[in-house]
């Protein structure tokens, strides 16, 4: 082969090799929910809007262990979680944790629970309800009062059939409470079934119904709370700064 042709081929090979190594790692955010079970204990991972919440609980024993969450993305088999709250360790707020996240045949291999295990798919997150919501208005008497964004906030993450709310402080890391489970939203009726609750285990297993509707991107939530008190709340989808 002519020397010139050999040099051209060598340059082309080097270019392909260099390009392959210089490609930036692909970052993707997770959407949906996955569940890891060990004995009576369960871990649920919910994700939408580049955000996630992870909770460890025992539904049959009505025990809540811990929860944490924040912004997330996956890069080369690693889930990076920028903590916005952690019920066991407020000092984690603002830091980043890394976890194994490998897609296998029908499940995810991850160590989110503290040990490597199989996380099975538990639901998707592609509906109009999926995402991170925040209470923006609440009726007090006959007045609908606006709730301004502050470090102390209550967020509610929904996938297509699961929910979790968390009362947190994004500045101090203080965690005030959480609850979650499954839900259905049909014909204007929103139904929640509670599978974990940090403040009052007696509410685990309760099913609550509300007359709800979506209005110009806002979620109007009306009915009775788990204590039996009347509620009228307006929830709105959040921007990243509100999470």
PDB file of N, CA and C in Angstrom, residues 134-223:
ATOM      1  N   UNK A 134     -46.484  21.229  44.673  1.00  0.00           N
ATOM      2  CA  UNK A 134     -46.354  21.986  45.924  1.00  0.00           C
ATOM      3  C   UNK A 134     -47.684  22.682  46.223  1.00  0.00           C
ATOM      4  N   UNK A 135     -48.063  22.719  47.510  1.00  0.00           N
ATOM      5  CA  UNK A 135     -49.267  23.460  47.891  1.00  0.00           C
ATOM      6  C   UNK A 135     -49.013  24.947  47.664  1.00  0.00           C
ATOM      7  N   UNK A 136     -49.845  25.575  46.853  1.00  0.00           N
ATOM      8  CA  UNK A 136     -49.682  27.012  46.588  1.00  0.00           C
ATOM      9  C   UNK A 136     -50.828  27.850  47.167  1.00  0.00           C
ATOM     10  N   UNK A 137     -51.959  27.176  47.477  1.00  0.00           N
ATOM     11  CA  UNK A 137     -53.083  27.879  48.103  1.00  0.00           C
ATOM     12  C   UNK A 137     -53.835  26.916  49.008  1.00  0.00           C
ATOM     13  N   UNK A 138     -54.419  27.476  50.071  1.00  0.00           N
ATOM     14  CA  UNK A 138     -55.214  26.669  50.994  1.00  0.00           C
ATOM     15  C   UNK A 138     -56.368  27.510  51.513  1.00  0.00           C
ATOM     16  N   UNK A 139     -57.547  26.916  51.576  1.00  0.00           N
ATOM     17  CA  UNK A 139     -58.706  27.649  52.067  1.00  0.00           C
ATOM     18  C   UNK A 139     -58.731  27.610  53.587  1.00  0.00           C
ATOM     19  N   UNK A 140     -58.856  28.791  54.179  1.00  0.00           N
ATOM     20  CA  UNK A 140     -58.996  28.933  55.625  1.00  0.00           C
ATOM     21  C   UNK A 140     -60.287  29.683  55.873  1.00  0.00           C
ATOM     22  N   UNK A 141     -61.293  28.953  56.357  1.00  0.00           N
ATOM     23  CA  UNK A 141     -62.629  29.536  56.446  1.00  0.00           C
ATOM     24  C   UNK A 141     -63.165  29.721  55.042  1.00  0.00           C
ATOM     25  N   UNK A 142     -63.538  30.940  54.702  1.00  0.00           N
ATOM     26  CA  UNK A 142     -64.005  31.236  53.351  1.00  0.00           C
ATOM     27  C   UNK A 142     -62.927  31.858  52.475  1.00  0.00           C
ATOM     28  N   UNK A 143     -61.734  32.040  53.037  1.00  0.00           N
ATOM     29  CA  UNK A 143     -60.655  32.708  52.311  1.00  0.00           C
ATOM     30  C   UNK A 143     -59.666  31.693  51.745  1.00  0.00           C
ATOM     31  N   UNK A 144     -59.301  31.909  50.484  1.00  0.00           N
ATOM     32  CA  UNK A 144     -58.290  31.086  49.844  1.00  0.00           C
ATOM     33  C   UNK A 144     -56.954  31.812  49.967  1.00  0.00           C
ATOM     34  N   UNK A 145     -56.086  31.295  50.830  1.00  0.00           N
ATOM     35  CA  UNK A 145     -54.837  31.974  51.155  1.00  0.00           C
ATOM     36  C   UNK A 145     -53.689  31.423  50.329  1.00  0.00           C
ATOM     37  N   UNK A 146     -52.897  32.313  49.748  1.00  0.00           N
ATOM     38  CA  UNK A 146     -51.716  31.901  48.987  1.00  0.00           C
ATOM     39  C   UNK A 146     -50.614  31.457  49.949  1.00  0.00           C
ATOM     40  N   UNK A 147     -49.900  30.432  49.572  1.00  0.00           N
ATOM     41  CA  UNK A 147     -48.782  29.936  50.365  1.00  0.00           C
ATOM     42  C   UNK A 147     -47.499  30.249  49.599  1.00  0.00           C
ATOM     43  N   UNK A 148     -46.733  31.184  50.106  1.00  0.00           N
ATOM     44  CA  UNK A 148     -45.531  31.623  49.425  1.00  0.00           C
ATOM     45  C   UNK A 148     -44.417  30.573  49.566  1.00  0.00           C
ATOM     46  N   UNK A 149     -43.580  30.513  48.544  1.00  0.00           N
ATOM     47  CA  UNK A 149     -42.459  29.584  48.587  1.00  0.00           C
ATOM     48  C   UNK A 149     -41.483  29.991  49.681  1.00  0.00           C
ATOM     49  N   UNK A 150     -41.081  29.031  50.484  1.00  0.00           N
ATOM     50  CA  UNK A 150     -40.138  29.269  51.580  1.00  0.00           C
ATOM     51  C   UNK A 150     -39.271  28.025  51.738  1.00  0.00           C
ATOM     52  N   UNK A 151     -38.164  28.132  52.481  1.00  0.00           N
ATOM     53  CA  UNK A 151     -37.328  26.944  52.685  1.00  0.00           C
ATOM     54  C   UNK A 151     -38.119  25.781  53.291  1.00  0.00           C
ATOM     55  N   UNK A 152     -39.026  26.095  54.215  1.00  0.00           N
ATOM     56  CA  UNK A 152     -39.908  25.070  54.783  1.00  0.00           C
ATOM     57  C   UNK A 152     -41.057  24.872  53.810  1.00  0.00           C
ATOM     58  N   UNK A 153     -41.147  23.691  53.194  1.00  0.00           N
ATOM     59  CA  UNK A 153     -42.159  23.445  52.170  1.00  0.00           C
ATOM     60  C   UNK A 153     -42.631  21.995  52.203  1.00  0.00           C
ATOM     61  N   UNK A 154     -43.816  21.788  51.678  1.00  0.00           N
ATOM     62  CA  UNK A 154     -44.357  20.434  51.533  1.00  0.00           C
ATOM     63  C   UNK A 154     -44.450  20.120  50.047  1.00  0.00           C
ATOM     64  N   UNK A 155     -43.766  19.063  49.637  1.00  0.00           N
ATOM     65  CA  UNK A 155     -43.783  18.614  48.253  1.00  0.00           C
ATOM     66  C   UNK A 155     -44.501  17.281  48.157  1.00  0.00           C
ATOM     67  N   UNK A 156     -45.109  17.055  47.001  1.00  0.00           N
ATOM     68  CA  UNK A 156     -45.800  15.792  46.773  1.00  0.00           C
ATOM     69  C   UNK A 156     -45.365  15.251  45.412  1.00  0.00           C
ATOM     70  N   UNK A 157     -44.753  14.081  45.422  1.00  0.00           N
ATOM     71  CA  UNK A 157     -44.285  13.441  44.200  1.00  0.00           C
ATOM     72  C   UNK A 157     -45.280  12.359  43.787  1.00  0.00           C
ATOM     73  N   UNK A 158     -45.717  12.413  42.539  1.00  0.00           N
ATOM     74  CA  UNK A 158     -46.634  11.416  42.011  1.00  0.00           C
ATOM     75  C   UNK A 158     -46.043  10.755  40.770  1.00  0.00           C
ATOM     76  N   UNK A 159     -46.153   9.440  40.690  1.00  0.00           N
ATOM     77  CA  UNK A 159     -45.963   8.724  39.441  1.00  0.00           C
ATOM     78  C   UNK A 159     -47.373   8.468  38.904  1.00  0.00           C
ATOM     79  N   UNK A 160     -47.552   7.472  38.043  1.00  0.00           N
ATOM     80  CA  UNK A 160     -48.893   7.242  37.502  1.00  0.00           C
ATOM     81  C   UNK A 160     -49.860   6.643  38.520  1.00  0.00           C
ATOM     82  N   UNK A 161     -49.327   5.965  39.547  1.00  0.00           N
ATOM     83  CA  UNK A 161     -50.223   5.327  40.517  1.00  0.00           C
ATOM     84  C   UNK A 161     -49.718   5.358  41.955  1.00  0.00           C
ATOM     85  N   UNK A 162     -48.617   6.064  42.211  1.00  0.00           N
ATOM     86  CA  UNK A 162     -48.071   6.157  43.563  1.00  0.00           C
ATOM     87  C   UNK A 162     -47.858   7.609  43.957  1.00  0.00           C
ATOM     88  N   UNK A 163     -47.916   7.856  45.250  1.00  0.00           N
ATOM     89  CA  UNK A 163     -47.723   9.215  45.756  1.00  0.00           C
ATOM     90  C   UNK A 163     -46.858   9.185  47.003  1.00  0.00           C
ATOM     91  N   UNK A 164     -46.193  10.295  47.255  1.00  0.00           N
ATOM     92  CA  UNK A 164     -45.509  10.532  48.523  1.00  0.00           C
ATOM     93  C   UNK A 164     -45.393  12.021  48.734  1.00  0.00           C
ATOM     94  N   UNK A 165     -45.752  12.470  49.934  1.00  0.00           N
ATOM     95  CA  UNK A 165     -45.529  13.858  50.312  1.00  0.00           C
ATOM     96  C   UNK A 165     -44.413  13.902  51.351  1.00  0.00           C
ATOM     97  N   UNK A 166     -43.706  15.011  51.384  1.00  0.00           N
ATOM     98  CA  UNK A 166     -42.632  15.188  52.368  1.00  0.00           C
ATOM     99  C   UNK A 166     -42.586  16.641  52.793  1.00  0.00           C
ATOM    100  N   UNK A 167     -42.581  16.877  54.092  1.00  0.00           N
ATOM    101  CA  UNK A 167     -42.452  18.222  54.663  1.00  0.00           C
ATOM    102  C   UNK A 167     -40.991  18.408  55.037  1.00  0.00           C
ATOM    103  N   UNK A 168     -40.320  19.352  54.355  1.00  0.00           N
ATOM    104  CA  UNK A 168     -38.870  19.484  54.485  1.00  0.00           C
ATOM    105  C   UNK A 168     -38.464  20.956  54.596  1.00  0.00           C
ATOM    106  N   UNK A 169     -37.215  21.164  54.963  1.00  0.00           N
ATOM    107  CA  UNK A 169     -36.620  22.498  54.932  1.00  0.00           C
ATOM    108  C   UNK A 169     -35.335  22.386  54.125  1.00  0.00           C
ATOM    109  N   UNK A 170     -35.311  23.006  52.955  1.00  0.00           N
ATOM    110  CA  UNK A 170     -34.188  22.847  52.049  1.00  0.00           C
ATOM    111  C   UNK A 170     -32.945  23.628  52.482  1.00  0.00           C
ATOM    112  N   UNK A 171     -33.090  24.518  53.448  1.00  0.00           N
ATOM    113  CA  UNK A 171     -31.936  25.281  53.948  1.00  0.00           C
ATOM    114  C   UNK A 171     -31.302  24.617  55.164  1.00  0.00           C
ATOM    115  N   UNK A 172     -32.118  24.214  56.130  1.00  0.00           N
ATOM    116  CA  UNK A 172     -31.596  23.649  57.371  1.00  0.00           C
ATOM    117  C   UNK A 172     -31.469  22.133  57.334  1.00  0.00           C
ATOM    118  N   UNK A 173     -32.177  21.485  56.369  1.00  0.00           N
ATOM    119  CA  UNK A 173     -32.173  20.036  56.307  1.00  0.00           C
ATOM    120  C   UNK A 173     -33.179  19.388  57.240  1.00  0.00           C
ATOM    121  N   UNK A 174     -33.943  20.204  57.982  1.00  0.00           N
ATOM    122  CA  UNK A 174     -34.934  19.645  58.906  1.00  0.00           C
ATOM    123  C   UNK A 174     -36.006  18.871  58.138  1.00  0.00           C
ATOM    124  N   UNK A 175     -36.356  17.704  58.664  1.00  0.00           N
ATOM    125  CA  UNK A 175     -37.390  16.855  58.092  1.00  0.00           C
ATOM    126  C   UNK A 175     -38.548  16.783  59.073  1.00  0.00           C
ATOM    127  N   UNK A 176     -39.771  17.091  58.611  1.00  0.00           N
ATOM    128  CA  UNK A 176     -40.924  17.156  59.518  1.00  0.00           C
ATOM    129  C   UNK A 176     -41.891  15.997  59.392  1.00  0.00           C
ATOM    130  N   UNK A 177     -41.888  15.286  58.256  1.00  0.00           N
ATOM    131  CA  UNK A 177     -42.794  14.155  58.134  1.00  0.00           C
ATOM    132  C   UNK A 177     -43.026  13.758  56.691  1.00  0.00           C
ATOM    133  N   UNK A 178     -43.574  12.552  56.528  1.00  0.00           N
ATOM    134  CA  UNK A 178     -43.882  12.046  55.194  1.00  0.00           C
ATOM    135  C   UNK A 178     -44.972  10.991  55.270  1.00  0.00           C
ATOM    136  N   UNK A 179     -45.557  10.723  54.140  1.00  0.00           N
ATOM    137  CA  UNK A 179     -46.556   9.667  54.015  1.00  0.00           C
ATOM    138  C   UNK A 179     -46.701   9.332  52.543  1.00  0.00           C
ATOM    139  N   UNK A 180     -47.151   8.128  52.256  1.00  0.00           N
ATOM    140  CA  UNK A 180     -47.291   7.768  50.850  1.00  0.00           C
ATOM    141  C   UNK A 180     -47.986   6.441  50.672  1.00  0.00           C
ATOM    142  N   UNK A 181     -48.152   6.081  49.412  1.00  0.00           N
ATOM    143  CA  UNK A 181     -48.822   4.833  49.081  1.00  0.00           C
ATOM    144  C   UNK A 181     -49.236   4.823  47.623  1.00  0.00           C
ATOM    145  N   UNK A 182     -50.413   4.277  47.346  1.00  0.00           N
ATOM    146  CA  UNK A 182     -50.918   4.204  45.984  1.00  0.00           C
ATOM    147  C   UNK A 182     -52.136   5.101  45.843  1.00  0.00           C
ATOM    148  N   UNK A 183     -52.441   5.466  44.582  1.00  0.00           N
ATOM    149  CA  UNK A 183     -53.608   6.301  44.339  1.00  0.00           C
ATOM    150  C   UNK A 183     -54.243   5.953  42.998  1.00  0.00           C
ATOM    151  N   UNK A 184     -55.493   6.368  42.838  1.00  0.00           N
ATOM    152  CA  UNK A 184     -56.201   6.281  41.561  1.00  0.00           C
ATOM    153  C   UNK A 184     -56.960   7.585  41.381  1.00  0.00           C
ATOM    154  N   UNK A 185     -57.061   8.050  40.145  1.00  0.00           N
ATOM    155  CA  UNK A 185     -57.752   9.296  39.851  1.00  0.00           C
ATOM    156  C   UNK A 185     -58.686   9.036  38.666  1.00  0.00           C
ATOM    157  N   UNK A 186     -59.974   8.849  38.979  1.00  0.00           N
ATOM    158  CA  UNK A 186     -60.939   8.506  37.938  1.00  0.00           C
ATOM    159  C   UNK A 186     -62.245   9.269  38.147  1.00  0.00           C
ATOM    160  N   UNK A 187     -62.750   9.821  37.049  1.00  0.00           N
ATOM    161  CA  UNK A 187     -64.052  10.495  37.051  1.00  0.00           C
ATOM    162  C   UNK A 187     -64.171  11.543  38.157  1.00  0.00           C
ATOM    163  N   UNK A 188     -63.107  12.303  38.354  1.00  0.00           N
ATOM    164  CA  UNK A 188     -63.135  13.375  39.341  1.00  0.00           C
ATOM    165  C   UNK A 188     -62.954  12.933  40.772  1.00  0.00           C
ATOM    166  N   UNK A 189     -62.697  11.649  40.987  1.00  0.00           N
ATOM    167  CA  UNK A 189     -62.486  11.126  42.345  1.00  0.00           C
ATOM    168  C   UNK A 189     -61.035  10.677  42.480  1.00  0.00           C
ATOM    169  N   UNK A 190     -60.366  11.272  43.434  1.00  0.00           N
ATOM    170  CA  UNK A 190     -58.970  10.926  43.730  1.00  0.00           C
ATOM    171  C   UNK A 190     -58.958  10.074  45.001  1.00  0.00           C
ATOM    172  N   UNK A 191     -58.414   8.849  44.900  1.00  0.00           N
ATOM    173  CA  UNK A 191     -58.428   7.912  46.022  1.00  0.00           C
ATOM    174  C   UNK A 191     -57.006   7.538  46.409  1.00  0.00           C
ATOM    175  N   UNK A 192     -56.677   7.737  47.673  1.00  0.00           N
ATOM    176  CA  UNK A 192     -55.360   7.374  48.194  1.00  0.00           C
ATOM    177  C   UNK A 192     -55.478   6.210  49.169  1.00  0.00           C
ATOM    178  N   UNK A 193     -54.523   5.279  49.089  1.00  0.00           N
ATOM    179  CA  UNK A 193     -54.379   4.230  50.092  1.00  0.00           C
ATOM    180  C   UNK A 193     -52.998   4.371  50.714  1.00  0.00           C
ATOM    181  N   UNK A 194     -52.957   4.583  52.012  1.00  0.00           N
ATOM    182  CA  UNK A 194     -51.698   4.882  52.707  1.00  0.00           C
ATOM    183  C   UNK A 194     -50.965   3.589  53.055  1.00  0.00           C
ATOM    184  N   UNK A 195     -49.699   3.501  52.648  1.00  0.00           N
ATOM    185  CA  UNK A 195     -48.885   2.323  52.975  1.00  0.00           C
ATOM    186  C   UNK A 195     -47.755   2.639  53.950  1.00  0.00           C
ATOM    187  N   UNK A 196     -47.437   3.920  54.121  1.00  0.00           N
ATOM    188  CA  UNK A 196     -46.483   4.306  55.165  1.00  0.00           C
ATOM    189  C   UNK A 196     -46.794   5.734  55.598  1.00  0.00           C
ATOM    190  N   UNK A 197     -46.521   6.009  56.887  1.00  0.00           N
ATOM    191  CA  UNK A 197     -46.795   7.325  57.446  1.00  0.00           C
ATOM    192  C   UNK A 197     -45.847   7.520  58.624  1.00  0.00           C
ATOM    193  N   UNK A 198     -45.010   8.537  58.571  1.00  0.00           N
ATOM    194  CA  UNK A 198     -43.966   8.700  59.584  1.00  0.00           C
ATOM    195  C   UNK A 198     -44.490   9.180  60.926  1.00  0.00           C
ATOM    196  N   UNK A 199     -45.576   9.947  60.919  1.00  0.00           N
ATOM    197  CA  UNK A 199     -46.039  10.577  62.154  1.00  0.00           C
ATOM    198  C   UNK A 199     -47.034   9.729  62.948  1.00  0.00           C
ATOM    199  N   UNK A 200     -47.819   8.917  62.252  1.00  0.00           N
ATOM    200  CA  UNK A 200     -48.905   8.187  62.920  1.00  0.00           C
ATOM    201  C   UNK A 200     -49.137   6.866  62.194  1.00  0.00           C
ATOM    202  N   UNK A 201     -48.586   5.777  62.739  1.00  0.00           N
ATOM    203  CA  UNK A 201     -48.674   4.475  62.086  1.00  0.00           C
ATOM    204  C   UNK A 201     -50.107   3.951  61.994  1.00  0.00           C
ATOM    205  N   UNK A 202     -51.021   4.479  62.823  1.00  0.00           N
ATOM    206  CA  UNK A 202     -52.400   3.992  62.799  1.00  0.00           C
ATOM    207  C   UNK A 202     -53.107   4.334  61.487  1.00  0.00           C
ATOM    208  N   UNK A 203     -52.544   5.270  60.721  1.00  0.00           N
ATOM    209  CA  UNK A 203     -53.176   5.649  59.454  1.00  0.00           C
ATOM    210  C   UNK A 203     -52.797   4.729  58.295  1.00  0.00           C
ATOM    211  N   UNK A 204     -51.794   3.878  58.520  1.00  0.00           N
ATOM    212  CA  UNK A 204     -51.396   2.944  57.467  1.00  0.00           C
ATOM    213  C   UNK A 204     -52.553   1.993  57.170  1.00  0.00           C
ATOM    214  N   UNK A 205     -52.888   1.855  55.895  1.00  0.00           N
ATOM    215  CA  UNK A 205     -54.001   1.015  55.473  1.00  0.00           C
ATOM    216  C   UNK A 205     -55.278   1.789  55.199  1.00  0.00           C
ATOM    217  N   UNK A 206     -55.323   3.048  55.645  1.00  0.00           N
ATOM    218  CA  UNK A 206     -56.507   3.871  55.412  1.00  0.00           C
ATOM    219  C   UNK A 206     -56.639   4.216  53.936  1.00  0.00           C
ATOM    220  N   UNK A 207     -57.899   4.299  53.463  1.00  0.00           N
ATOM    221  CA  UNK A 207     -58.193   4.754  52.110  1.00  0.00           C
ATOM    222  C   UNK A 207     -59.015   6.030  52.201  1.00  0.00           C
ATOM    223  N   UNK A 208     -58.546   7.067  51.519  1.00  0.00           N
ATOM    224  CA  UNK A 208     -59.202   8.364  51.559  1.00  0.00           C
ATOM    225  C   UNK A 208     -59.625   8.761  50.153  1.00  0.00           C
ATOM    226  N   UNK A 209     -60.807   9.387  50.058  1.00  0.00           N
ATOM    227  CA  UNK A 209     -61.303   9.835  48.758  1.00  0.00           C
ATOM    228  C   UNK A 209     -61.539  11.342  48.764  1.00  0.00           C
ATOM    229  N   UNK A 210     -61.251  11.951  47.613  1.00  0.00           N
ATOM    230  CA  UNK A 210     -61.395  13.396  47.464  1.00  0.00           C
ATOM    231  C   UNK A 210     -62.048  13.696  46.122  1.00  0.00           C
ATOM    232  N   UNK A 211     -62.767  14.816  46.076  1.00  0.00           N
ATOM    233  CA  UNK A 211     -63.327  15.286  44.812  1.00  0.00           C
ATOM    234  C   UNK A 211     -62.334  16.287  44.224  1.00  0.00           C
ATOM    235  N   UNK A 212     -61.580  15.823  43.245  1.00  0.00           N
ATOM    236  CA  UNK A 212     -60.481  16.614  42.711  1.00  0.00           C
ATOM    237  C   UNK A 212     -60.664  16.879  41.216  1.00  0.00           C
ATOM    238  N   UNK A 213     -59.935  17.887  40.733  1.00  0.00           N
ATOM    239  CA  UNK A 213     -59.880  18.127  39.297  1.00  0.00           C
ATOM    240  C   UNK A 213     -58.662  18.971  38.958  1.00  0.00           C
ATOM    241  N   UNK A 214     -58.248  18.898  37.699  1.00  0.00           N
ATOM    242  CA  UNK A 214     -57.148  19.720  37.204  1.00  0.00           C
ATOM    243  C   UNK A 214     -57.731  20.957  36.538  1.00  0.00           C
ATOM    244  N   UNK A 215     -57.137  22.113  36.847  1.00  0.00           N
ATOM    245  CA  UNK A 215     -57.647  23.377  36.320  1.00  0.00           C
ATOM    246  C   UNK A 215     -56.469  24.247  35.909  1.00  0.00           C
ATOM    247  N   UNK A 216     -56.266  24.373  34.595  1.00  0.00           N
ATOM    248  CA  UNK A 216     -55.173  25.185  34.050  1.00  0.00           C
ATOM    249  C   UNK A 216     -53.822  24.811  34.661  1.00  0.00           C
ATOM    250  N   UNK A 217     -53.581  23.513  34.761  1.00  0.00           N
ATOM    251  CA  UNK A 217     -52.307  23.034  35.276  1.00  0.00           C
ATOM    252  C   UNK A 217     -52.221  22.943  36.784  1.00  0.00           C
ATOM    253  N   UNK A 218     -53.278  23.369  37.479  1.00  0.00           N
ATOM    254  CA  UNK A 218     -53.304  23.281  38.940  1.00  0.00           C
ATOM    255  C   UNK A 218     -54.225  22.137  39.372  1.00  0.00           C
ATOM    256  N   UNK A 219     -53.886  21.540  40.498  1.00  0.00           N
ATOM    257  CA  UNK A 219     -54.630  20.398  41.022  1.00  0.00           C
ATOM    258  C   UNK A 219     -55.457  20.886  42.213  1.00  0.00           C
ATOM    259  N   UNK A 220     -56.772  20.899  42.036  1.00  0.00           N
ATOM    260  CA  UNK A 220     -57.687  21.333  43.101  1.00  0.00           C
ATOM    261  C   UNK A 220     -58.080  20.102  43.908  1.00  0.00           C
ATOM    262  N   UNK A 221     -57.730  20.125  45.174  1.00  0.00           N
ATOM    263  CA  UNK A 221     -57.826  18.957  46.051  1.00  0.00           C
ATOM    264  C   UNK A 221     -58.797  19.265  47.198  1.00  0.00           C
ATOM    265  N   UNK A 222     -59.951  18.590  47.233  1.00  0.00           N
ATOM    266  CA  UNK A 222     -60.975  18.886  48.244  1.00  0.00           C
ATOM    267  C   UNK A 222     -61.510  17.612  48.878  1.00  0.00           C
ATOM    268  N   UNK A 223     -61.868  17.713  50.157  1.00  0.00           N
ATOM    269  CA  UNK A 223     -62.429  16.560  50.855  1.00  0.00           C
ATOM    270  C   UNK A 223     -62.113  16.626  52.329  1.00  0.00           C
TER     271      UNK A 223
END
